[in-house]
Tab-separated table of C-alpha atoms in Angstrom:
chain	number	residue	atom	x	y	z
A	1417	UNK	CA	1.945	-26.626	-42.508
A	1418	UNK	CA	-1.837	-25.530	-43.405
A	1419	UNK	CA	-2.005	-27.540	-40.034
A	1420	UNK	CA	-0.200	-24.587	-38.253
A	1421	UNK	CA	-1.413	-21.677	-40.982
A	1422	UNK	CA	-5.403	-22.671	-39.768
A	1423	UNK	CA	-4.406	-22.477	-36.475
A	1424	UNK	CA	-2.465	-19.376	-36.156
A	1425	UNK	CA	-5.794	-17.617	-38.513
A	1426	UNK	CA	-8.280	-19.177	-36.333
A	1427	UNK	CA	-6.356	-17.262	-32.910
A	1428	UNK	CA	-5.118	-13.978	-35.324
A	1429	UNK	CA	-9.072	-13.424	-36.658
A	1430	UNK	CA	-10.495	-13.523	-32.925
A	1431	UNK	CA	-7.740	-11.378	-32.260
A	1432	UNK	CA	-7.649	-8.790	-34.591
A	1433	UNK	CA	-11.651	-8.255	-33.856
A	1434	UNK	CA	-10.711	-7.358	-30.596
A	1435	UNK	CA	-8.092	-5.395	-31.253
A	1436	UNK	CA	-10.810	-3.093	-33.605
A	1437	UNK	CA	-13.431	-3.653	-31.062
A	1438	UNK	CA	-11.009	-2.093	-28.469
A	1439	UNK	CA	-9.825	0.806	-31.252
A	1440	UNK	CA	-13.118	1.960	-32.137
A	1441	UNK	CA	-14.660	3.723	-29.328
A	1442	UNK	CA	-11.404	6.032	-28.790
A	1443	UNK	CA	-11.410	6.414	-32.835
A	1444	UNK	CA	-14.736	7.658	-32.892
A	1445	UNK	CA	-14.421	10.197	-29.857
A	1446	UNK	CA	-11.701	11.806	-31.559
A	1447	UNK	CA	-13.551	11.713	-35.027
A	1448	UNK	CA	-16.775	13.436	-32.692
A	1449	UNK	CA	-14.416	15.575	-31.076
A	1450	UNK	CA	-12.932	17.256	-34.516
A	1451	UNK	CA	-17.086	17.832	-35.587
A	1452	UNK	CA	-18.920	21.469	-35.155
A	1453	UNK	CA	-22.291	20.841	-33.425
A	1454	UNK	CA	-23.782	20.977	-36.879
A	1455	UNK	CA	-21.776	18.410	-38.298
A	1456	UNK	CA	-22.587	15.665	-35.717
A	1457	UNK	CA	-26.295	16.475	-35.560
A	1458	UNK	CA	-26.315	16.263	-39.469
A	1459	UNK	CA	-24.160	12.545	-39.454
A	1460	UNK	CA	-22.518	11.491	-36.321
A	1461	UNK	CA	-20.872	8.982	-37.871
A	1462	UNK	CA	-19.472	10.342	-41.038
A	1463	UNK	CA	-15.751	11.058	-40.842
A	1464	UNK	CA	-14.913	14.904	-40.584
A	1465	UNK	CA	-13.823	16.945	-43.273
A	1466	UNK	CA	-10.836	18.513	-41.314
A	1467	UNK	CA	-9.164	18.368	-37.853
A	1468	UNK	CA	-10.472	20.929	-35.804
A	1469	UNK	CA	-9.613	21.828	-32.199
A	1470	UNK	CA	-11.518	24.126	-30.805
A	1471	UNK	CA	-13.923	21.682	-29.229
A	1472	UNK	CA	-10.437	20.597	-27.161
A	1473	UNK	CA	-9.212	24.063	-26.811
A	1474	UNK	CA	-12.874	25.014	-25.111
A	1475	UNK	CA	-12.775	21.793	-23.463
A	1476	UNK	CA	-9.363	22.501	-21.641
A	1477	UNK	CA	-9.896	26.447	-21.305
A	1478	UNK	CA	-13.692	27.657	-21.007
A	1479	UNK	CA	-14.922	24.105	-19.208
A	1480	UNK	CA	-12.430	23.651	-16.696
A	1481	UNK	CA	-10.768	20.536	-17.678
A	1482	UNK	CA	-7.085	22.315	-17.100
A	1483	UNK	CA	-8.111	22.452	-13.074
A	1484	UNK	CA	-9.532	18.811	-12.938
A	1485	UNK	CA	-6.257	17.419	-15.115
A	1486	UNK	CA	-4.266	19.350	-12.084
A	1487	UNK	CA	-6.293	18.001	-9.178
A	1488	UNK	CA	-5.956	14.542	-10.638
A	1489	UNK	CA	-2.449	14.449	-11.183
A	1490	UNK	CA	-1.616	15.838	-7.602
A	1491	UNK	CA	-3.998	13.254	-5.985
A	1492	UNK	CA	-2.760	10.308	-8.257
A	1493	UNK	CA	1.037	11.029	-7.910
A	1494	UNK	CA	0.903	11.688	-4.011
A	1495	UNK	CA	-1.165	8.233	-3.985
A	1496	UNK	CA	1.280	7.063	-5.598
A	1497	UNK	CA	4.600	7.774	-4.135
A	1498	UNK	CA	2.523	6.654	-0.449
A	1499	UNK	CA	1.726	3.531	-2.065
A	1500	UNK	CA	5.016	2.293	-3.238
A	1501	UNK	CA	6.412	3.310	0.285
A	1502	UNK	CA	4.393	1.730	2.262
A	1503	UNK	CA	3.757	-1.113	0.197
A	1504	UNK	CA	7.424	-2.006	-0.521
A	1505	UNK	CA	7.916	-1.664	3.250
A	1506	UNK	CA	5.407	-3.977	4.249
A	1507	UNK	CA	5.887	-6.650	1.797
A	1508	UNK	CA	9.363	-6.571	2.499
A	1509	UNK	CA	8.383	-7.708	6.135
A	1510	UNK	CA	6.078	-9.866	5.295
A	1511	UNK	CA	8.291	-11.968	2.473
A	1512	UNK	CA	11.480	-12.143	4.018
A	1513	UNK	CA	11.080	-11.176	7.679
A	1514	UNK	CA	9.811	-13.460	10.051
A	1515	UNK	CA	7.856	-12.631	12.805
A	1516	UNK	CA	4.907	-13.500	15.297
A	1517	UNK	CA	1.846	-13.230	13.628
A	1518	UNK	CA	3.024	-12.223	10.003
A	1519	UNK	CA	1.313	-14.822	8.502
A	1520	UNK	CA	-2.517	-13.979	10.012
A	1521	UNK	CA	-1.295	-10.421	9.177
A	1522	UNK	CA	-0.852	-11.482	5.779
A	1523	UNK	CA	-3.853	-13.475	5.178
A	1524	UNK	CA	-6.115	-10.652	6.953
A	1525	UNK	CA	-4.594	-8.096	4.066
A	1526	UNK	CA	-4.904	-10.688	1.762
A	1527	UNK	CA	-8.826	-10.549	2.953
A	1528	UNK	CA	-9.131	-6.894	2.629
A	1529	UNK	CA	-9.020	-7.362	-1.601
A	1530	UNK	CA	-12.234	-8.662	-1.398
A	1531	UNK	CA	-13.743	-6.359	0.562
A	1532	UNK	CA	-15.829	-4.187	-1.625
A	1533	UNK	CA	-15.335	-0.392	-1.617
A	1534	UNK	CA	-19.493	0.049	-1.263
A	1535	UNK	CA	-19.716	-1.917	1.323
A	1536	UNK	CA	-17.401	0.749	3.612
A	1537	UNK	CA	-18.490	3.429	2.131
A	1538	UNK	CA	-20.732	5.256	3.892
A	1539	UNK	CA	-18.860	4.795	7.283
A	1540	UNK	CA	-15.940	6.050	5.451
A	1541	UNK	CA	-17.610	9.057	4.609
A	1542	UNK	CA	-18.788	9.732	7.867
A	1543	UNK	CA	-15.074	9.375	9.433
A	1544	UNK	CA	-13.554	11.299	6.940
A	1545	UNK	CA	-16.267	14.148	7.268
A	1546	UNK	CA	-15.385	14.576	11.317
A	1547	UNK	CA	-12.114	14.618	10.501
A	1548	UNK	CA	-13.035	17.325	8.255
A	1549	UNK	CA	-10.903	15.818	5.631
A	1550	UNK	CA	-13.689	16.316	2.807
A	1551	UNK	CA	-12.800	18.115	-0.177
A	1552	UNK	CA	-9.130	18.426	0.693
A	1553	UNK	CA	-6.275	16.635	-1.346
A	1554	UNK	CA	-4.918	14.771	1.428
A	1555	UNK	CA	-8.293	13.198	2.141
A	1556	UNK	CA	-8.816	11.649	-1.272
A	1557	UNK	CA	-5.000	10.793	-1.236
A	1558	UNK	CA	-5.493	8.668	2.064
A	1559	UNK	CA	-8.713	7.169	0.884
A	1560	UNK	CA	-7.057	5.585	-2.203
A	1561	UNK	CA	-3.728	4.539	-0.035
A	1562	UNK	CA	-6.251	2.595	2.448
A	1563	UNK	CA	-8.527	0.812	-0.689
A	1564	UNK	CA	-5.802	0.424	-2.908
A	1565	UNK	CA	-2.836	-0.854	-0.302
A	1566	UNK	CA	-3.628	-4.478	0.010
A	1567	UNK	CA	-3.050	-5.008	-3.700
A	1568	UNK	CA	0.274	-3.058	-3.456
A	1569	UNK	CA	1.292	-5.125	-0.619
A	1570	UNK	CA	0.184	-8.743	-1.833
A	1571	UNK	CA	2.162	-8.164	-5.106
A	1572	UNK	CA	5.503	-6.654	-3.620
A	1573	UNK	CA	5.462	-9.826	-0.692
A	1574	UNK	CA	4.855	-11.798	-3.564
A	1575	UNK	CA	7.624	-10.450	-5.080
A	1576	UNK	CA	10.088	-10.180	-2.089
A	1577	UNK	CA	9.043	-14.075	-1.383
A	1578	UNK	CA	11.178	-15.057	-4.403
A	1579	UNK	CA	14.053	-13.106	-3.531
A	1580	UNK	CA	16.773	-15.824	-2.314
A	1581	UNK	CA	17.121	-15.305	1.562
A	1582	UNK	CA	20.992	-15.765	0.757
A	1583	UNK	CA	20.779	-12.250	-0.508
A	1584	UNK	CA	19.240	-11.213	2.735
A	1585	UNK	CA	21.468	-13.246	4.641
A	1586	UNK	CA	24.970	-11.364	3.155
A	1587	UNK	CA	23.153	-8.048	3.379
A	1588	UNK	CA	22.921	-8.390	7.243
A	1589	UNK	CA	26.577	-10.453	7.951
A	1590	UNK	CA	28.202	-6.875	5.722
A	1591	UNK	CA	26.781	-4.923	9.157
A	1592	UNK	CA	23.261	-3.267	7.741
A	1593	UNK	CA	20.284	-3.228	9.763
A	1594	UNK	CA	16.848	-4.228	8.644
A	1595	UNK	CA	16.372	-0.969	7.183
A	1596	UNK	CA	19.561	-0.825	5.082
A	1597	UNK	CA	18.682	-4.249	3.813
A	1598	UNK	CA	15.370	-2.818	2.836
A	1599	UNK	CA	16.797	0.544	1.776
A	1600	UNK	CA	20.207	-0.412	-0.021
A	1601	UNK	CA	19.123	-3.870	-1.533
A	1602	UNK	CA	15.411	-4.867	-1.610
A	1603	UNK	CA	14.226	-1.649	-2.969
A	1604	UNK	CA	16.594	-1.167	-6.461
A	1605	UNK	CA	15.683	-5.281	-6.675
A	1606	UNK	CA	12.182	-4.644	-6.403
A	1607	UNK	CA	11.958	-1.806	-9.061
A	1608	UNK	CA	10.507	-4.302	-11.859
A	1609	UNK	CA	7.589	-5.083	-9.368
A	1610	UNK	CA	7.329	-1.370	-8.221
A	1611	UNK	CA	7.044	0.035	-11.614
A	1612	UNK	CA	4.477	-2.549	-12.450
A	1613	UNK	CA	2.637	-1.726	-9.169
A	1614	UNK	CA	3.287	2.081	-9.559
A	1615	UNK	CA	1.760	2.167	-13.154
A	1616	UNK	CA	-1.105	-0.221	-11.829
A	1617	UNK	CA	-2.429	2.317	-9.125
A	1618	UNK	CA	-1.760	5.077	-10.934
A	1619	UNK	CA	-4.854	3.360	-13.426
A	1620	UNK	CA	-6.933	3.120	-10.819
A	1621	UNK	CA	-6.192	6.141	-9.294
A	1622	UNK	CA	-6.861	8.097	-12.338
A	1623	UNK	CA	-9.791	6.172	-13.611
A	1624	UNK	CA	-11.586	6.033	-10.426
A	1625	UNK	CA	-15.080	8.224	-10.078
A	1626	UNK	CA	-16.700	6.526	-7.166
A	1627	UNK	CA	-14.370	7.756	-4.518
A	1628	UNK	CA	-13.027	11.198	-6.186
A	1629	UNK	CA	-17.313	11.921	-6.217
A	1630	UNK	CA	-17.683	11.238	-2.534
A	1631	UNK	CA	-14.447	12.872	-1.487
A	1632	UNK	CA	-14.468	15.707	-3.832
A	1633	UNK	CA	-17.945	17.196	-4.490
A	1634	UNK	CA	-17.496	20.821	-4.684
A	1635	UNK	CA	-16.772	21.591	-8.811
A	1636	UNK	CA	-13.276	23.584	-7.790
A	1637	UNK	CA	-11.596	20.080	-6.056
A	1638	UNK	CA	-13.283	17.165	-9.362
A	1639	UNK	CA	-10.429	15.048	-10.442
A	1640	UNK	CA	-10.465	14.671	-14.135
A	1641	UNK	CA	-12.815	11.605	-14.522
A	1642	UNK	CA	-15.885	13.434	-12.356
A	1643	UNK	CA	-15.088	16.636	-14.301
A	1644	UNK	CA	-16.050	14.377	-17.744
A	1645	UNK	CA	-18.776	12.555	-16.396
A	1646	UNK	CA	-20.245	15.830	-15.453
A	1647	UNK	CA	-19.862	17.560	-18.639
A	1648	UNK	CA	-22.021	14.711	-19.812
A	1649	UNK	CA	-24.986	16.527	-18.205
A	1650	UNK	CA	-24.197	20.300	-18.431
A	1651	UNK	CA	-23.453	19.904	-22.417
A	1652	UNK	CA	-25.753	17.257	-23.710
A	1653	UNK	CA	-26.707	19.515	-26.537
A	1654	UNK	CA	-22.660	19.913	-27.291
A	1655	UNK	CA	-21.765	16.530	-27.859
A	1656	UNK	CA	-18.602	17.569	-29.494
A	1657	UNK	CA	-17.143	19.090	-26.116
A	1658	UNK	CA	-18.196	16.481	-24.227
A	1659	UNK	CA	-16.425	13.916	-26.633
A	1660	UNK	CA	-13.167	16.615	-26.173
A	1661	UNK	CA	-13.207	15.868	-22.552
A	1662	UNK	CA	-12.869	12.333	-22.862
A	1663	UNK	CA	-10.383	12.345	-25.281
A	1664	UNK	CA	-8.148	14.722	-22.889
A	1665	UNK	CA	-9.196	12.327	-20.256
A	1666	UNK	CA	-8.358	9.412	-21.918
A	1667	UNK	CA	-5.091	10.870	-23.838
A	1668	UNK	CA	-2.983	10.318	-20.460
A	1669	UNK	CA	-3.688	6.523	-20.098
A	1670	UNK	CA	-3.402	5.677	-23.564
A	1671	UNK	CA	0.087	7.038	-23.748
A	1672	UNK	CA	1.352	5.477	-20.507
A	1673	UNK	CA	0.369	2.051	-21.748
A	1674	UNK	CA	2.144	2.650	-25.108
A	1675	UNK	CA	5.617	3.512	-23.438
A	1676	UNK	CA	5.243	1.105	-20.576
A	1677	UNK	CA	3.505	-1.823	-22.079
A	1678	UNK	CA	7.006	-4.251	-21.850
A	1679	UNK	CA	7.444	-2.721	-18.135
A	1680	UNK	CA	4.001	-3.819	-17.085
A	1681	UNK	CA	4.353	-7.273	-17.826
A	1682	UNK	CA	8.032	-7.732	-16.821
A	1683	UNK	CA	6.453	-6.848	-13.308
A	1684	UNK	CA	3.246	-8.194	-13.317
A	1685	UNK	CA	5.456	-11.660	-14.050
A	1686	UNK	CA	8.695	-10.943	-12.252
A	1687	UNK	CA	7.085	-12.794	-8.825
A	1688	UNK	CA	5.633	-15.520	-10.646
A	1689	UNK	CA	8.449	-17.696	-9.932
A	1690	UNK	CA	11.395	-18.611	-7.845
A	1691	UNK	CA	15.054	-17.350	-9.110
């Protein structure tokens, strides 16, 4: 027994650590965020005295960070939706149909993942720009379907691989076509996998500043991220607002790993193995 008691303190102690490691950067934005000016220039890192929010309301009304929550959510959930089409679609195909060339055509996809986004990036740019597609929604939306659409389709054929072909096999013999085997029965079977995938993208979608700067640069069209990391330079004196903006910025991520924690991993795992 003290065996098994050491050895579950010597993994809990690393553990919990982290856990406060990981806790204390968003605890002390808030804690900054409920300060006047005064307060943090006095002691930043006392605890305040009360919970203020005016720092947040000015954040959200006077700064602009209402507009850039907008613009992000549009982009992210249009991403979004686009990914999970196409990328169910294709790894459908490419896990359970068989055709000429589908396995080059997965192993050049495959490829793509390690393609760095900087190393396209200025040709990207350049396309994008003489299709005047620059500062418009639908440009940033197609940017982050191309970068992000390899992943999408390397988990869901990863996924769609484990399905039993038996499945596919009674689907067809009942009369549907490819698409209603694709439509009526690998799509509600892949849902574990898509909500996984769907929450995944939407991180990176939201959390991105790299390709929101380069695709959005005028101040009206900044997705929430390049909204904060601007505010860092036009109130450096107002740390307090600045730490507001985070918070709102960070709010939205926090909460959709708190509700869909279990979901994650059920679909991160659910084409890990054969059943």
């Amino acid at each position: 027994m003290s065996g098994t008691r050491l050895t579950k303190w010597v993994v809990a102690v690393p553990m919990a650590v982290l856990a406060l490691a990981t806790l204390y950067p968003l605890v002390f934005t808030a804690n900054v965020a409920m300060k006047t000016r005064r307060e943090y220039i006095l002691d930043r890192f006392s605890l305040t005295g009360s919970l203020r929010w005016d720092n947040i309301v000015k954040a959200w009304t006077s700064v602009g960070m209402s507009r850039y929550f907008l613009n992000s959510v549009i982009v992210v959930v249009c991403s979004v939706v686009l990914l999970l089409l196409l990328g169910s679609m294709a790894g459908f195909a490419l896990g359970r149909l068989r055709f000429r060339g589908s396995r080059a055509l997965f192993l050049g996809i495959l490829a793509a993942l390690f393609i760095p986004f900087q190393v396209i990036m200025v040709p990207l740019a350049r396309i994008m720009a003489d299709a005047g597609l620059i500062d418009t929604y639908p440009g940033l939306v197609l940017v982050y379907v191309a970068q992000f659409l390899p992943f999408t389709i390397f988990l869901m054929t990863s996924y769609y691989s484990t399905v039993p072909a038996e499945i596919v096999d009674a689907a067809r013999i009942d009369g549907n076509s490819v698409y209603g085997v694709y439509w009526r029965i690998m799509l509600p079977m892949g849902a574990p996998a898509l909500l996984s995938v769907g929450v995944l993208n939407a991180l990176f979608c939201w959390n991105d500043v790299l390709i929101a700067l380069l695709m959005m640069p005028s101040a009206e069209h900044r997705t929430l991220m390049v909204g904060v990391t601007s505010l860092r330079g036009q109130y450096s004196d107002d740390i307090p607002t600045f730490a507001s903006g985070v918070l709102i910025a960070a709010i939205p991520v926090l909460v959709v790993y708190l509700f869909l924690q279990r979901q994650i991993a059920d679909g991160v795992t659910a084409g890990s193995t054969k059943g």
